Amino acid sequence: MEITVFEIVSLVLNLVLGGGFIVTFITLKSTKKKAEAEAKAAEIDNADAIIKMWRELAEKMEEQYANVSIQVEKLSKEVNRLRSINSKIVRLLDRITPENMIEMVEKIKQEINSNEENSNHIPFSDSAIGRMQKSQSGYAGAGSNG
């Protein structure tokens, strides 16, 4: 019994093709490529979602920064205004003597009220300065204890 080359080739082909080895190998290779493509697509989708999230966060932070900058600017102006008023009042207080107390108190009140009116604040009409002026001039209006 002699085996020919044709029989050997036929036997090998039957083993390889009949056992499903090549079909399984080809299917496995295509399944692996498909899984890699799906993983890359999912990775790209995740990256897009993260980029969108960071962009929204950056836009929100930019808006908040602009609002805070506006508030800081307003507060800086208010602080400068109050420093100016304080400085003027201190200079006026340094000039107070018993002889000119009523006059200086009136100047201080005018300074406070003019600055308050310019900045849309309600002036303090019943302040300590106002009560002192009322007691010096003999005025007994509302808010005094006399």
CSV table of C-alpha atoms in Angstrom, one decimal:
chain,number,residue,atom,x,y,z
A,1,MET,CA,0.0,0.0,0.0
A,2,GLU,CA,1.6,3.0,-1.2
A,3,ILE,CA,0.4,6.5,-0.4
A,4,THR,CA,0.7,9.0,-3.1
A,5,VAL,CA,1.4,12.7,-2.9
A,6,PHE,CA,-2.2,13.3,-3.8
A,7,GLU,CA,-3.5,11.3,-0.9
A,8,ILE,CA,-1.2,13.1,1.5
A,9,VAL,CA,-2.4,16.5,0.3
A,10,SER,CA,-6.0,15.3,0.4
A,11,LEU,CA,-5.5,14.0,4.0
A,12,VAL,CA,-3.9,17.3,5.1
A,13,LEU,CA,-6.6,19.4,3.5
A,14,ASN,CA,-9.3,17.2,5.1
A,15,LEU,CA,-7.7,17.6,8.5
A,16,VAL,CA,-7.3,21.3,8.2
A,17,LEU,CA,-10.6,22.2,6.5
A,18,GLY,CA,-12.6,19.4,8.0
A,19,GLY,CA,-11.7,20.3,11.5
A,20,GLY,CA,-12.7,23.9,11.1
A,21,PHE,CA,-9.3,25.2,12.1
A,22,ILE,CA,-9.0,27.7,9.2
A,23,VAL,CA,-12.6,28.8,9.5
A,24,THR,CA,-12.2,29.2,13.3
A,25,PHE,CA,-8.9,31.1,12.8
A,26,ILE,CA,-10.4,33.5,10.2
A,27,THR,CA,-13.5,34.0,12.3
A,28,LEU,CA,-11.4,34.7,15.4
A,29,LYS,CA,-9.2,37.2,13.5
A,30,SER,CA,-12.3,39.1,12.2
A,31,THR,CA,-13.9,39.0,15.6
A,32,LYS,CA,-10.7,40.5,17.2
A,33,LYS,CA,-10.6,43.3,14.6
A,34,LYS,CA,-14.3,44.0,15.2
A,35,ALA,CA,-13.7,44.2,19.0
A,36,GLU,CA,-10.7,46.5,18.5
A,37,ALA,CA,-12.8,48.8,16.2
A,38,GLU,CA,-15.6,48.9,18.8
A,39,ALA,CA,-13.2,49.6,21.6
A,40,LYS,CA,-11.6,52.5,19.6
A,41,ALA,CA,-15.1,53.9,18.8
A,42,ALA,CA,-16.1,53.7,22.5
A,43,GLU,CA,-12.8,55.4,23.4
A,44,ILE,CA,-13.5,58.2,20.9
A,45,ASP,CA,-17.0,58.6,22.2
A,46,ASN,CA,-15.7,58.8,25.8
A,47,ALA,CA,-13.1,61.3,24.8
A,48,ASP,CA,-15.8,63.4,23.0
A,49,ALA,CA,-18.0,63.3,26.2
A,50,ILE,CA,-15.1,64.3,28.4
A,51,ILE,CA,-14.1,67.2,26.0
A,52,LYS,CA,-17.7,68.4,26.0
A,53,MET,CA,-17.9,68.2,29.8
A,54,TRP,CA,-14.6,70.2,30.1
A,55,ARG,CA,-15.7,72.8,27.5
A,56,GLU,CA,-19.0,73.4,29.4
A,57,LEU,CA,-17.1,73.6,32.7
A,58,ALA,CA,-14.6,76.1,31.2
A,59,GLU,CA,-17.5,78.2,29.8
A,60,LYS,CA,-19.2,78.2,33.1
A,61,MET,CA,-16.0,79.2,34.9
A,62,GLU,CA,-15.4,81.9,32.4
A,63,GLU,CA,-18.8,83.4,33.1
A,64,GLN,CA,-18.3,83.1,36.8
A,65,TYR,CA,-14.9,84.8,36.5
A,66,ALA,CA,-16.4,87.7,34.6
A,67,ASN,CA,-19.1,88.1,37.2
A,68,VAL,CA,-16.6,88.0,40.0
A,69,SER,CA,-14.4,90.5,38.2
A,70,ILE,CA,-17.3,92.9,37.9
A,71,GLN,CA,-18.1,92.5,41.6
A,72,VAL,CA,-14.4,93.0,42.5
A,73,GLU,CA,-14.3,96.2,40.4
A,74,LYS,CA,-17.5,97.5,42.1
A,75,LEU,CA,-16.2,96.6,45.6
A,76,SER,CA,-12.8,98.3,44.8
A,77,LYS,CA,-14.6,101.5,43.8
A,78,GLU,CA,-16.7,101.3,47.0
A,79,VAL,CA,-13.6,100.8,49.1
A,80,ASN,CA,-11.9,103.7,47.5
A,81,ARG,CA,-15.0,105.9,47.9
A,82,LEU,CA,-15.2,104.9,51.6
A,83,ARG,CA,-11.5,105.6,52.1
A,84,SER,CA,-11.9,109.0,50.6
A,85,ILE,CA,-14.9,109.8,52.9
A,86,ASN,CA,-13.0,108.4,55.9
A,87,SER,CA,-10.0,110.5,55.1
A,88,LYS,CA,-12.0,113.7,54.7
A,89,ILE,CA,-13.9,113.0,58.0
A,90,VAL,CA,-10.6,112.3,59.8
A,91,ARG,CA,-9.2,115.6,58.6
A,92,LEU,CA,-12.4,117.4,59.6
A,93,LEU,CA,-12.4,115.7,63.1
A,94,ASP,CA,-8.8,116.9,63.6
A,95,ARG,CA,-10.0,120.5,63.2
A,96,ILE,CA,-12.7,120.3,65.8
A,97,THR,CA,-12.4,122.6,68.7
A,98,PRO,CA,-15.0,123.5,71.3
A,99,GLU,CA,-15.6,126.8,69.5
A,100,ASN,CA,-16.3,125.3,66.0
A,101,MET,CA,-17.8,122.0,67.0
A,102,ILE,CA,-21.3,122.6,65.5
A,103,GLU,CA,-19.8,124.0,62.3
A,104,MET,CA,-17.4,121.1,61.9
A,105,VAL,CA,-20.1,118.5,62.7
A,106,GLU,CA,-22.3,120.1,60.0
A,107,LYS,CA,-19.4,119.9,57.5
A,108,ILE,CA,-18.9,116.2,58.4
A,109,LYS,CA,-22.6,115.5,58.0
A,110,GLN,CA,-22.6,117.3,54.7
A,111,GLU,CA,-19.6,115.3,53.5
A,112,ILE,CA,-21.3,112.0,54.5
A,113,ASN,CA,-24.6,112.9,53.1
A,114,SER,CA,-23.2,114.2,49.8
A,115,ASN,CA,-21.2,111.1,49.3
A,116,GLU,CA,-24.2,108.9,50.3
A,117,GLU,CA,-26.5,110.7,47.9
A,118,ASN,CA,-24.0,110.4,45.1
A,119,SER,CA,-23.8,106.7,45.6
A,120,ASN,CA,-27.5,106.1,46.0
A,121,HIS,CA,-27.2,105.3,49.7
A,122,ILE,CA,-29.7,106.5,52.3
A,123,PRO,CA,-28.0,109.0,54.6
A,124,PHE,CA,-28.1,108.4,58.4
A,125,SER,CA,-30.1,111.3,59.6
A,126,ASP,CA,-30.2,109.9,63.2
A,127,SER,CA,-26.5,109.2,63.5
A,128,ALA,CA,-24.3,110.0,66.4
A,129,ILE,CA,-23.2,113.1,64.6
A,130,GLY,CA,-26.8,114.2,64.0
A,131,ARG,CA,-27.7,113.6,67.7
A,132,MET,CA,-24.7,115.6,68.8
A,133,GLN,CA,-25.6,118.5,66.6
A,134,LYS,CA,-29.2,118.4,67.8
A,135,SER,CA,-28.1,118.5,71.4
A,136,GLN,CA,-25.6,121.4,70.8
A,137,SER,CA,-28.3,123.5,69.0
A,138,GLY,CA,-31.0,122.8,71.6
A,139,TYR,CA,-33.1,120.9,69.0
A,140,ALA,CA,-35.3,118.3,70.7
A,141,GLY,CA,-36.7,116.3,67.7
A,142,ALA,CA,-37.5,112.7,67.2
A,143,GLY,CA,-34.6,110.3,68.1
A,144,SER,CA,-33.3,112.5,71.0
A,145,ASN,CA,-33.7,111.6,74.6
A,146,GLY,CA,-34.7,115.1,75.8
